[in-house]
Amino acid sequence: MRDVFSSTPWYGGDYNPEQWPEQVWDDDVRLMNRAGVNLATVGVFSWSRLEPREGEYDFAWLDHVLDTLHAGEIRVDLATATASPPPWFSRTYPESLPVTADGTRLHPGSRQAYCPSSVAYRTAAARLVRALAERYGRHPALVLWHVNNEYGCHVARCWCDASADAFRQWLRDRYQDIDTLNEAWGTAFWSQRYDSFDEILPPRATPAAPNPTQHLDFDRFSSDELLACYLAEKRILREITPDIPVTTNFMGTFRGADYWKWAPHLDVISDDLYPDPADPDAARTAALARDLMRSLGRGRPWLLMEQSAGAVNWRPSNAPKAPGQMRALSYQAMARGADGILFFQWRQSRKGAEAFHSAMLPHSGTDTRIFREIEELGRELRGLGRVVGTTSTARAALVFDWDSWWAVEQRALPVQSNYLALVAPWHAALTEAGVLVDLVHGDEDLTGYSLVVAPSLFVATDAQIDALDTAARSGATVVVTAQSAILDETLAVRLGGYLGGLQQTLGVWIEEFAPLGGAWQRPGAIPVRDETTRPRTVALTGPVFPDGATGIEWSEVVRPHDAEVRARFTGGPLDGLPALTRRATGPGAAWYLATRLGADDLAVLAGALIEEAGLVTSPVHRGEAHGWVETVRRGDLTFVINHGTAPVDLDLPGVDLLTGHPAGGLRLDPQGVAVVAAA
Amino acid sequence: MRDVFSSTPWYGGDYNPEQWPEQVWDDDVRLMNRAGVNLATVGVFSWSRLEPREGEYDFAWLDHVLDTLHAGEIRVDLATATASPPPWFSRTYPESLPVTADGTRLHPGSRQAYCPSSVAYRTAAARLVRALAERYGRHPALVLWHVNNEYGCHVARCWCDASADAFRQWLRDRYQDIDTLNEAWGTAFWSQRYDSFDEILPPRATPAAPNPTQHLDFDRFSSDELLACYLAEKRILREITPDIPVTTNFMGTFRGADYWKWAPHLDVISDDLYPDPADPDAARTAALARDLMRSLGRGRPWLLMEQSAGAVNWRPSNAPKAPGQMRALSYQAMARGADGILFFQWRQSRKGAEAFHSAMLPHSGTDTRIFREIEELGRELRGLGRVVGTTSTARAALVFDWDSWWAVEQRALPVQSNYLALVAPWHAALTEAGVLVDLVHGDEDLTGYSLVVAPSLFVATDAQIDALDTAARSGATVVVTAQSAILDETLAVRLGGYLGGLQQTLGVWIEEFAPLGGAWQRPGAIPVRDETTRPRTVALTGPVFPDGATGIEWSEVVRPHDAEVRARFTGGPLDGLPALTRRATGPGAAWYLATRLGADDLAVLAGALIEEAGLVTSPVHRGEAHGWVETVRRGDLTFVINHGTAPVDLDLPGVDLLTGHPAGGLRLDPQGVAVVAAA
Amino acid sequence: MRDVFSSTPWYGGDYNPEQWPEQVWDDDVRLMNRAGVNLATVGVFSWSRLEPREGEYDFAWLDHVLDTLHAGEIRVDLATATASPPPWFSRTYPESLPVTADGTRLHPGSRQAYCPSSVAYRTAAARLVRALAERYGRHPALVLWHVNNEYGCHVARCWCDASADAFRQWLRDRYQDIDTLNEAWGTAFWSQRYDSFDEILPPRATPAAPNPTQHLDFDRFSSDELLACYLAEKRILREITPDIPVTTNFMGTFRGADYWKWAPHLDVISDDLYPDPADPDAARTAALARDLMRSLGRGRPWLLMEQSAGAVNWRPSNAPKAPGQMRALSYQAMARGADGILFFQWRQSRKGAEAFHSAMLPHSGTDTRIFREIEELGRELRGLGRVVGTTSTARAALVFDWDSWWAVEQRALPVQSNYLALVAPWHAALTEAGVLVDLVHGDEDLTGYSLVVAPSLFVATDAQIDALDTAARSGATVVVTAQSAILDETLAVRLGGYLGGLQQTLGVWIEEFAPLGGAWQRPGAIPVRDETTRPRTVALTGPVFPDGATGIEWSEVVRPHDAEVRARFTGGPLDGLPALTRRATGPGAAWYLATRLGADDLAVLAGALIEEAGLVTSPVHRGEAHGWVETVRRGDLTFVINHGTAPVDLDLPGVDLLTGHPAGGLRLDPQGVAVVAAA
């Protein structure tokens, strides 16, 4: 198969010429050339134009588009156009429309109005993909197949009858016989025992909390159904064009699909990411998504398939990117493994639901800050061929697990949790300290890492437990946090103190959970007097925290049997009990944190762990930064990005590839970037 | 046709005698006479009593009611009783029940449970109207037909299959062929191209944001469908009683129906308005509605068809009107053009969903503050025949546009907006300064006005743009604010800097929007650390604002090519860029405001504009008022109403018609009113 | 019939052995014996195990369970297992699934997925109950039948077609002819007149507020339907086992069912109660539920059927019970009449939706605080046989009325109210002062009470009014608060000043309501300027409140004709008007409070009323308590429970049964308990 990457980074975006008269197309190519665009994603939402009536195809316009691009030396990432069926399709096959858990049928008129399990949809999609592959498989502009678009972004779950049928078949495949399912789901509880697979439904609206394992299996099934849609298209493409790589665009830390299961099937990982410019954490959470993409590809370069040039249009208030912010975030992606920077979209739409989503070429034309920044970045990227294909090595790993995500956000748990809010702060704490972090599923060989953090690994398989234990025994510093290994993969509680085999690794067991309440003023509570609620925090003291620390939302009764206590709860019902423990595991160590920490306290703890793991990094600038100065090593290059609010002066050897100046003494303004090659 | 108004203002209210035993009726007329009532609205919700079974009418009771009222010299505004079909109707024609966007069918048991497009409903309503017109068309008490009631107050939109059919027909009428519709709606986006009108649906629940133009057309269609219901009834009434005027009761600034399209079809404009007595802005927003009613009738007197004597019962907490507040608000209506003051309702219900809605005659009877105030107002109005039929002339105009309202509140825009919150403060600022304001649609001849304000005219037709330009060139001061003329009437973006032809009028174009964010703590955001959000405001400086000013929620990059900058953004990402511009247009001027202002800053700006337009008014009282002292000139009378919290001493020539005292030196207590005739 | 209570208090909980392998069962009995368990509730959710396919029963496992328990000398409360039909049932009878007001059908997969009016459900349930009764009716372990479980906890209302049929039949029975219903419901309003019962529907989703009386009748009907389910099962049990008592577990102050109508049909009252340990009011609101249970049984001992050993799992954050709190709340139940303390559940589940609900035997086993506290309490209870069967006498009564609850929380009222927030503070104020309070329906003979409080008795029958009047004339201090006797039982307003006959009792009538607004910033309000809202409180002054007091949310215009004013509103629109009145009724007195009070002000008022009624109690401890020291007399014992945050030193004669020490000088730590027998 051909390599999707060539000698310079890809640069470009979604290109939807069918929204414009043909006379605009030549202007597009001229301006693309001016901006340095070398890749265009075409046809993402073209189904209704390509097949205006069932079985009648109209390819002439697309022939013209591809030829025009090719003439302009712009390569094409050709979409299979199956992301949104045309109106005639839903009218002919109304049973293909998705249905929500409460039985509401979703209708056409926006996009993605199809049930992933619909046979009619899959049949129609396959026919279209075959027609496209046969017509364009040998087109000289074609370098990449773009299957569908953002699978599941609006309809990641469907509860219709066809989905119910498919779910039952998926369960038959998984459990073989109904008794095995009854045992796995614990249907003895609440009189839920099934006598046959035919009785099972998706977790539709129910009077009370649904069966947790049914719910988790439905999450797994739904991810698999979307993946099956992808694989069906990929099979056709591979058959007809075995040498053209195939991708579909991921969406960062997307809850709807378990990307660990998807990633092996993508020839190149690609990602769409839209950090909120008004969110001060934007760069931090974006870094998590970039690291995830690199990790999904097991270190291979990936493609930033979509980002915005300026504002998006789907938040309550859509701030534009600040001057330079688009560039800074683009280099962040590249620093963390991207070999291409693309946008949604090339020319800003004049109509439709994304007319107010920014584009490379704004409504107001080329005499705009946005277009100038687009041109500037295009110019720079042409000089960065040296980056393409290089890789990084991380010595820290963070366990990221969709089963735990889905399970820890269910109802009927000790506390309502937001998985990303449990995981992302750990990534941010390590990343801000300059440590490059791989995301891992947790059951791989982890012995190559010096530091492994498993935050709230709520559902832990024995394989994950073993891998963590092996890492600790092999010399890594392993950190496990509250709400980990409470359940196995069938959501059976790990009895006798939770944690399963990690009890030995960590040297503790857990007697009881003690969420920090405070939520008693819930609907339905009877107010008698206006007293203060119990605090939702608890103080911590211990040598790790010289200034003390504060636990948030969660505490628990930890019973150490073979661990040192490094911090204790102080005051409150758990006064004096362990909050942070450490067990030496020969060359390594296994830590357990029995609460959540805010960013500042987490930075202190992360600092201690980084030091223990021998990962201390040297600063790249002089003086104090006002905000985060991101530093990432990729290949032999060091990317430095100033996300702060004041300039910093670089203090590292080498030459900045962007300016040609020595890096030492270079001043980076806010949003400023340097790509430093060792001298 | 007879004039609905006679020599004294109308006074009365909804009268629902069918809720009471007949022995109460004589008592009603006796007390109505005591209170000065001269008009009763009868039969609004009588369908189930008038037609207890399909096709069987029972008019005897209504004969009795009308004769009793006539004997008491009380005139009748007779309702067509079609506002709420009886239970037998929905049981016989269940397909007539309305359906929400998510497919929920609404059931009978409250009121207005019908789809406006239902053929069964329209047929049954027409039959009833004909029967009523034939029986009562010559009744001597009859002075006005009251069609239906508050069209669309609960069911302004219906998504059922009958509505879908009617919507398709409406679209066929509007666009003639499907390609024209595809072009207008921009269906090339998101694969929405329609192959025939048969494929189109109302904007039911969809996976993502629906097509914006489809959505706007559905709003227009829905308003037209309600209007069609009205016109069908009116046609019958006109045929049988050509000399009896016809109305239906509007609801102030009601989002559901484009009253500009309705108003020409009403022989007299009438309005229902229920300002919240606990809302300190109540009088201000009420003034907007009154001015709208006068403007809908192009200056003709109108009828306050419904207000409350005290509290309503549909807010979370329903404060009563303060002593005198009902009277003050009644005179406000009269000052702004009303020639009649009516209430919902005469006698407070003993049962049903409005039993706790106040009435002229309360549950607790006549020994009550409310009944005493009702008597007092009735007595006063009998002495105000001089007001009837007089008109006012406004020199300021405010553009008010339903298309912009509907469009600017859609999803998928730069910011989520509340149209009334963008428009009402402008009305309040001018009104509080003593300037009488007409509301205009914006495409009329505006050259008669000295000041024209177009706040957030999001959807602007070329005709509206031309009328604003002509006004500015003819000498008016024209003010356009942010989010205006972004779109044309098909919701196509006005490319190349937005504003369309107003770029020439204003001398600016817009490069980029910059909403002031701050909403990043939305659902789904990943918290990493607790930093402060970006501020949602921005400072302004410039000669118009000697003390500075604060922009709210919105800013944008304005590019002046032929305008002076009168204020600039200070600090933040738009530091130094224009916030307020002015272009001299020969005798007039065209201002552009690129943000929103709070009430105090808006008052400063409005003051400057009023002065420029030569509209400065003289004070009517001595010293400082503690709150708003409303002053309105109607005919040769000046109405002064003290909405403040402390007395004021009048300082204007003439005689107060209410007291007979000279106006100069008259003290108005809070809620006090004077109607001053020039000496 | 046998008495369910024996010589020692019952102790135990729900036991669900079918969730565990048989080898665990012997261990269960061993540990139950160790913990002092003598009663187990078996089979609550066993339907799918007992009848795995329609008509096929499998009793062998249950035989084994009962025999095992019996061998361990543990008695059995056998459930009828009808609380949750198996999956095969809903698949065979899909029309039995419940439907919400908006038409959403609820599906199986959790629990209680049946419509209470479903014939299929009732038939299947009856068949199962008969089979169980025939098989186990003579089992020597059986002491109590436990019908269903928490009737209505998830599905208290169903709007399906079967429910509609049943509702119509219920209405036919109640009203006999349609004209009577039309009159009762006030259907002349809003054109709702019914021509036949066939036209009536349950109050499904409607465009506007539904008919209030229809809504109330639907609440009554729904409670009756659930009761009919219970009675159908009870009839079978009584027929087959006439000597075994029958219960079903109530849920404290549960809105869904009118327990006054249910209570006479329970041989023993039993209750499930889960106070939130993070709620500082937990003990206070729990005391209300305990007193309700004692009162429902007209003073007879009752059974605490379910409580939690630690945390629950259905709140947003589930704090555990503090050390000692489970014991303290258990003794509270006993002090207020319970003769048994049971838990949900014995062994904490490993799977399913309640795996994180605590149990007597936690996930982490016996080396846990929870199990130690369970053992300790079991040991203590064995020594408290002296308590069993004793009763208390209360001299204060609080009117608690489901009709008022349902009605005062409807839409379209003067203010949106929370009935429990109106009633519970009165119970707390009296209880904290050491006064034992009976709950009464209000139409009983109340002359035995010295103090009767009727808070917000919104719907008052003539019988209730007469009983309150008789009590006042017989010497009681009667207190009526705002929003009482506004409506009769058909929800007809009591005209002419509200209050009905209580006008004579109280010597006042009400002219007008004046809710304290403040809620004007509701959705849809048009903001013009940012002014402060009107305050939601009003000051009170008068001799009862030496330091003044504050009225909350509500005020009204009270017109005394035969009452002294004891406090007045000060400031605001009702300045100087009466807020609290008292009428001497010969030996007694009738008070009226025209607002709501916070806890501190209510304590002052309650103190005055307690003194007037001659109910002053002497303190049981020295010095000031930091929190509530609960004191309850039952039989000849005094229970003292320290719910505060600091120790108290007892100061009363007698001996503490728990320690054997003299009570005088005994120190009670927080959560500490003493059961003091007079010396």
mmCIF file of N, CA, C and O in Angstrom, chain A residues 19 45 48 53 84 87 91 107 109-111 277-281 313 316-318 350-351 363-364 367-369, chain B residues 183-184 189 191-192 195 205-206 208-209 211 412-414 416 490 493 496 498 510-511 520 528 531 534 559:
data_model
loop_
_atom_site.group_PDB
_atom_site.id
_atom_site.type_symbol
_atom_site.label_atom_id
_atom_site.label_comp_id
_atom_site.label_asym_id
_atom_site.label_seq_id
_atom_site.Cartn_x
_atom_site.Cartn_y
_atom_site.Cartn_z
ATOM 1 N N GLN A 19 -21.540 23.082 -3.197
ATOM 2 C CA GLN A 19 -22.336 24.171 -2.614
ATOM 3 C C GLN A 19 -22.174 25.471 -3.392
ATOM 4 O O GLN A 19 -22.827 26.466 -3.057
ATOM 5 N N PHE A 45 -20.288 15.037 2.132
ATOM 6 C CA PHE A 45 -21.759 15.054 2.230
ATOM 7 C C PHE A 45 -22.396 15.145 0.845
ATOM 8 O O PHE A 45 -23.330 15.899 0.631
ATOM 9 N N SER A 48 -26.485 12.929 -1.784
ATOM 10 C CA SER A 48 -27.708 13.342 -2.492
ATOM 11 C C SER A 48 -27.391 13.956 -3.845
ATOM 12 O O SER A 48 -28.246 14.024 -4.719
ATOM 13 N N ARG A 53 -31.436 10.109 -7.271
ATOM 14 C CA ARG A 53 -32.558 9.176 -7.149
ATOM 15 C C ARG A 53 -31.978 7.783 -6.974
ATOM 16 O O ARG A 53 -30.868 7.524 -7.445
ATOM 17 N N SER A 84 -24.344 10.818 5.312
ATOM 18 C CA SER A 84 -25.712 11.321 5.442
ATOM 19 C C SER A 84 -26.522 10.909 4.223
ATOM 20 O O SER A 84 -26.299 11.416 3.129
ATOM 21 N N PRO A 87 -32.628 12.575 1.281
ATOM 22 C CA PRO A 87 -34.038 12.484 1.660
ATOM 23 C C PRO A 87 -34.787 11.318 1.021
ATOM 24 O O PRO A 87 -35.613 10.675 1.671
ATOM 25 N N ARG A 91 -37.183 8.387 2.925
ATOM 26 C CA ARG A 91 -38.593 8.271 2.531
ATOM 27 C C ARG A 91 -38.883 6.847 2.060
ATOM 28 O O ARG A 91 -39.938 6.286 2.379
ATOM 29 N N HIS A 107 -35.567 12.311 12.545
ATOM 30 C CA HIS A 107 -35.962 12.482 11.145
ATOM 31 C C HIS A 107 -34.852 13.100 10.314
ATOM 32 O O HIS A 107 -33.916 13.695 10.846
ATOM 33 N N GLY A 109 -33.284 15.912 7.630
ATOM 34 C CA GLY A 109 -33.361 17.373 7.634
ATOM 35 C C GLY A 109 -32.124 17.992 8.259
ATOM 36 O O GLY A 109 -31.911 19.191 8.180
ATOM 37 N N SER A 110 -31.309 17.156 8.930
ATOM 38 C CA SER A 110 -30.005 17.649 9.379
ATOM 39 C C SER A 110 -28.955 16.714 8.762
ATOM 40 O O SER A 110 -28.742 16.772 7.553
ATOM 41 N N ARG A 111 -28.345 15.831 9.536
ATOM 42 C CA ARG A 111 -27.446 14.848 8.948
ATOM 43 C C ARG A 111 -27.408 13.598 9.815
ATOM 44 O O ARG A 111 -27.904 13.605 10.927
ATOM 45 N N PRO A 277 -11.876 27.967 22.078
ATOM 46 C CA PRO A 277 -10.916 29.051 22.345
ATOM 47 C C PRO A 277 -11.222 29.816 23.627
ATOM 48 O O PRO A 277 -10.337 30.466 24.177
ATOM 49 N N ALA A 278 -12.455 29.743 24.104
ATOM 50 C CA ALA A 278 -12.794 30.444 25.346
ATOM 51 C C ALA A 278 -12.508 29.595 26.577
ATOM 52 O O ALA A 278 -12.748 30.035 27.695
ATOM 53 N N ASP A 279 -12.024 28.390 26.366
ATOM 54 C CA ASP A 279 -11.741 27.490 27.477
ATOM 55 C C ASP A 279 -10.259 27.593 27.815
ATOM 56 O O ASP A 279 -9.410 27.252 27.005
ATOM 57 N N PRO A 280 -9.921 28.075 29.022
ATOM 58 C CA PRO A 280 -8.490 28.192 29.361
ATOM 59 C C PRO A 280 -7.789 26.844 29.385
ATOM 60 O O PRO A 280 -6.563 26.804 29.335
ATOM 61 N N ASP A 281 -8.551 25.757 29.451
ATOM 62 C CA ASP A 281 -7.940 24.429 29.414
ATOM 63 C C ASP A 281 -7.809 23.886 28.003
ATOM 64 O O ASP A 281 -7.414 22.727 27.823
ATOM 65 N N ASN A 313 -19.587 26.920 15.547
ATOM 66 C CA ASN A 313 -20.934 27.504 15.615
ATOM 67 C C ASN A 313 -21.908 26.643 16.394
ATOM 68 O O ASN A 313 -23.110 26.781 16.253
ATOM 69 N N PRO A 316 -22.857 27.476 22.869
ATOM 70 C CA PRO A 316 -23.771 28.591 23.172
ATOM 71 C C PRO A 316 -23.185 29.934 22.759
ATOM 72 O O PRO A 316 -23.897 30.812 22.281
ATOM 73 N N SER A 317 -21.877 30.106 22.936
ATOM 74 C CA SER A 317 -21.205 31.315 22.480
ATOM 75 C C SER A 317 -19.884 30.867 21.879
ATOM 76 O O SER A 317 -19.128 30.122 22.516
ATOM 77 N N ASN A 318 -19.619 31.287 20.659
ATOM 78 C CA ASN A 318 -18.492 30.737 19.915
ATOM 79 C C ASN A 318 -17.406 31.784 19.710
ATOM 80 O O ASN A 318 -17.421 32.540 18.747
ATOM 81 N N ARG A 350 -22.193 29.395 2.577
ATOM 82 C CA ARG A 350 -23.106 30.531 2.531
ATOM 83 C C ARG A 350 -24.458 30.169 3.122
ATOM 84 O O ARG A 350 -25.251 31.036 3.487
ATOM 85 N N LYS A 351 -24.763 28.897 3.180
ATOM 86 C CA LYS A 351 -26.066 28.439 3.665
ATOM 87 C C LYS A 351 -25.884 27.193 4.505
ATOM 88 O O LYS A 351 -24.818 26.584 4.501
ATOM 89 N N HIS A 363 -16.130 34.143 4.963
ATOM 90 C CA HIS A 363 -17.177 34.903 4.271
ATOM 91 C C HIS A 363 -16.639 36.226 3.745
ATOM 92 O O HIS A 363 -17.007 36.680 2.673
ATOM 93 N N SER A 364 -15.767 36.847 4.547
ATOM 94 C CA SER A 364 -15.330 38.196 4.205
ATOM 95 C C SER A 364 -14.095 38.205 3.317
ATOM 96 O O SER A 364 -13.525 39.263 3.050
ATOM 97 N N ASP A 367 -8.897 39.411 2.519
ATOM 98 C CA ASP A 367 -8.337 40.530 3.298
ATOM 99 C C ASP A 367 -8.764 40.400 4.749
ATOM 100 O O ASP A 367 -9.452 41.247 5.308
ATOM 101 N N THR A 368 -8.360 39.298 5.340
ATOM 102 C CA THR A 368 -8.804 38.977 6.701
ATOM 103 C C THR A 368 -7.646 38.339 7.447
ATOM 104 O O THR A 368 -6.778 37.695 6.848
ATOM 105 N N ARG A 369 -7.676 38.544 8.748
ATOM 106 C CA ARG A 369 -6.651 37.933 9.582
ATOM 107 C C ARG A 369 -6.618 36.421 9.368
ATOM 108 O O ARG A 369 -5.543 35.814 9.276
ATOM 109 N N GLU B 183 -32.116 25.423 -4.014
ATOM 110 C CA GLU B 183 -31.204 26.554 -4.045
ATOM 111 C C GLU B 183 -31.437 27.461 -2.821
ATOM 112 O O GLU B 183 -30.496 27.869 -2.144
ATOM 113 N N ALA B 184 -32.720 27.747 -2.551
ATOM 114 C CA ALA B 184 -33.028 28.659 -1.439
ATOM 115 C C ALA B 184 -32.599 28.076 -0.100
ATOM 116 O O ALA B 184 -32.114 28.798 0.774
ATOM 117 N N PHE B 189 -25.687 21.333 1.080
ATOM 118 C CA PHE B 189 -25.018 21.096 2.349
ATOM 119 C C PHE B 189 -25.630 19.888 3.055
ATOM 120 O O PHE B 189 -26.851 19.744 3.100
ATOM 121 N N SER B 191 -25.990 16.910 2.309
ATOM 122 C CA SER B 191 -26.700 15.881 1.519
ATOM 123 C C SER B 191 -28.215 15.964 1.687
ATOM 124 O O SER B 191 -28.896 14.956 1.847
ATOM 125 N N GLN B 192 -28.738 17.183 1.658
ATOM 126 C CA GLN B 192 -30.171 17.364 1.918
ATOM 127 C C GLN B 192 -30.987 17.612 0.650
ATOM 128 O O GLN B 192 -32.168 17.963 0.748
ATOM 129 N N ASP B 195 -35.532 15.609 -4.130
ATOM 130 C CA ASP B 195 -35.846 15.287 -5.514
ATOM 131 C C ASP B 195 -37.287 15.663 -5.839
ATOM 132 O O ASP B 195 -37.632 15.833 -7.007
ATOM 133 N N ALA B 205 -37.788 16.286 15.208
ATOM 134 C CA ALA B 205 -36.557 15.970 15.940
ATOM 135 C C ALA B 205 -35.541 15.359 14.988
ATOM 136 O O ALA B 205 -35.851 14.412 14.266
ATOM 137 N N THR B 206 -34.345 15.909 14.972
ATOM 138 C CA THR B 206 -33.286 15.451 14.081
ATOM 139 C C THR B 206 -32.036 15.156 14.892
ATOM 140 O O THR B 206 -31.893 15.649 16.006
ATOM 141 N N ALA B 208 -29.009 16.297 14.403
ATOM 142 C CA ALA B 208 -28.197 17.500 14.578
ATOM 143 C C ALA B 208 -29.047 18.704 14.190
ATOM 144 O O ALA B 208 -30.261 18.582 14.008
ATOM 145 N N ALA B 209 -28.431 19.867 14.077
ATOM 146 C CA ALA B 209 -29.174 21.090 13.768
ATOM 147 C C ALA B 209 -29.870 20.953 12.415
ATOM 148 O O ALA B 209 -29.267 20.499 11.446
ATOM 149 N N ASN B 211 -31.871 22.128 8.874
ATOM 150 C CA ASN B 211 -31.626 23.143 7.849
ATOM 151 C C ASN B 211 -32.249 24.475 8.278
ATOM 152 O O ASN B 211 -33.443 24.557 8.549
ATOM 153 N N ALA B 412 -26.954 26.816 16.085
ATOM 154 C CA ALA B 412 -25.847 26.809 15.129
ATOM 155 C C ALA B 412 -25.493 28.207 14.636
ATOM 156 O O ALA B 412 -25.190 28.406 13.467
ATOM 157 N N LEU B 413 -25.537 29.160 15.552
ATOM 158 C CA LEU B 413 -25.180 30.537 15.212
ATOM 159 C C LEU B 413 -23.963 30.963 16.045
ATOM 160 O O LEU B 413 -23.571 30.265 16.976
ATOM 161 N N PRO B 414 -23.397 32.119 15.746
ATOM 162 C CA PRO B 414 -22.230 32.556 16.531
ATOM 163 C C PRO B 414 -22.517 32.628 18.028
ATOM 164 O O PRO B 414 -21.652 32.341 18.841
ATOM 165 N N GLN B 416 -25.983 32.214 21.024
ATOM 166 C CA GLN B 416 -27.420 32.018 21.256
ATOM 167 C C GLN B 416 -28.007 33.339 21.722
ATOM 168 O O GLN B 416 -27.575 33.900 22.724
ATOM 169 N N THR B 490 -33.586 34.311 2.396
ATOM 170 C CA THR B 490 -33.454 32.854 2.297
ATOM 171 C C THR B 490 -32.410 32.328 3.281
ATOM 172 O O THR B 490 -32.050 31.163 3.248
ATOM 173 N N VAL B 493 -25.969 33.923 3.530
ATOM 174 C CA VAL B 493 -25.077 34.918 4.117
ATOM 175 C C VAL B 493 -24.796 36.022 3.092
ATOM 176 O O VAL B 493 -24.566 35.744 1.914
ATOM 177 N N GLY B 496 -18.794 38.854 1.707
ATOM 178 C CA GLY B 496 -17.910 39.995 1.464
ATOM 179 C C GLY B 496 -18.015 41.064 2.528
ATOM 180 O O GLY B 496 -17.938 42.258 2.217
ATOM 181 N N TYR B 498 -20.524 41.020 5.118
ATOM 182 C CA TYR B 498 -21.880 41.109 5.689
ATOM 183 C C TYR B 498 -22.506 42.486 5.381
ATOM 184 O O TYR B 498 -21.976 43.248 4.565
ATOM 185 N N ILE B 510 -17.666 44.088 7.929
ATOM 186 C CA ILE B 510 -17.308 43.295 9.112
ATOM 187 C C ILE B 510 -16.407 42.150 8.687
ATOM 188 O O ILE B 510 -16.754 41.379 7.789
ATOM 189 N N GLU B 511 -15.277 42.067 9.361
ATOM 190 C CA GLU B 511 -14.339 41.012 8.996
ATOM 191 C C GLU B 511 -14.685 39.699 9.677
ATOM 192 O O GLU B 511 -14.638 38.637 9.076
ATOM 193 N N TRP B 520 -17.661 28.445 28.474
ATOM 194 C CA TRP B 520 -16.956 27.193 28.224
ATOM 195 C C TRP B 520 -17.287 26.118 29.244
ATOM 196 O O TRP B 520 -17.039 24.950 29.010
ATOM 197 N N VAL B 528 -9.970 20.757 33.808
ATOM 198 C CA VAL B 528 -8.631 20.353 34.225
ATOM 199 C C VAL B 528 -8.218 21.154 35.456
ATOM 200 O O VAL B 528 -7.652 20.646 36.399
ATOM 201 N N GLU B 531 -9.810 27.595 36.643
ATOM 202 C CA GLU B 531 -9.418 28.953 36.331
ATOM 203 C C GLU B 531 -10.668 29.792 36.117
ATOM 204 O O GLU B 531 -11.759 29.283 35.893
ATOM 205 N N ARG B 534 -13.072 33.374 30.749
ATOM 206 C CA ARG B 534 -12.886 34.661 30.111
ATOM 207 C C ARG B 534 -14.069 35.560 30.419
ATOM 208 O O ARG B 534 -15.211 35.108 30.441
ATOM 209 N N ARG B 559 -14.519 46.962 10.031
ATOM 210 C CA ARG B 559 -13.552 47.601 9.144
ATOM 211 C C ARG B 559 -14.187 48.839 8.515
ATOM 212 O O ARG B 559 -14.963 48.727 7.565
#
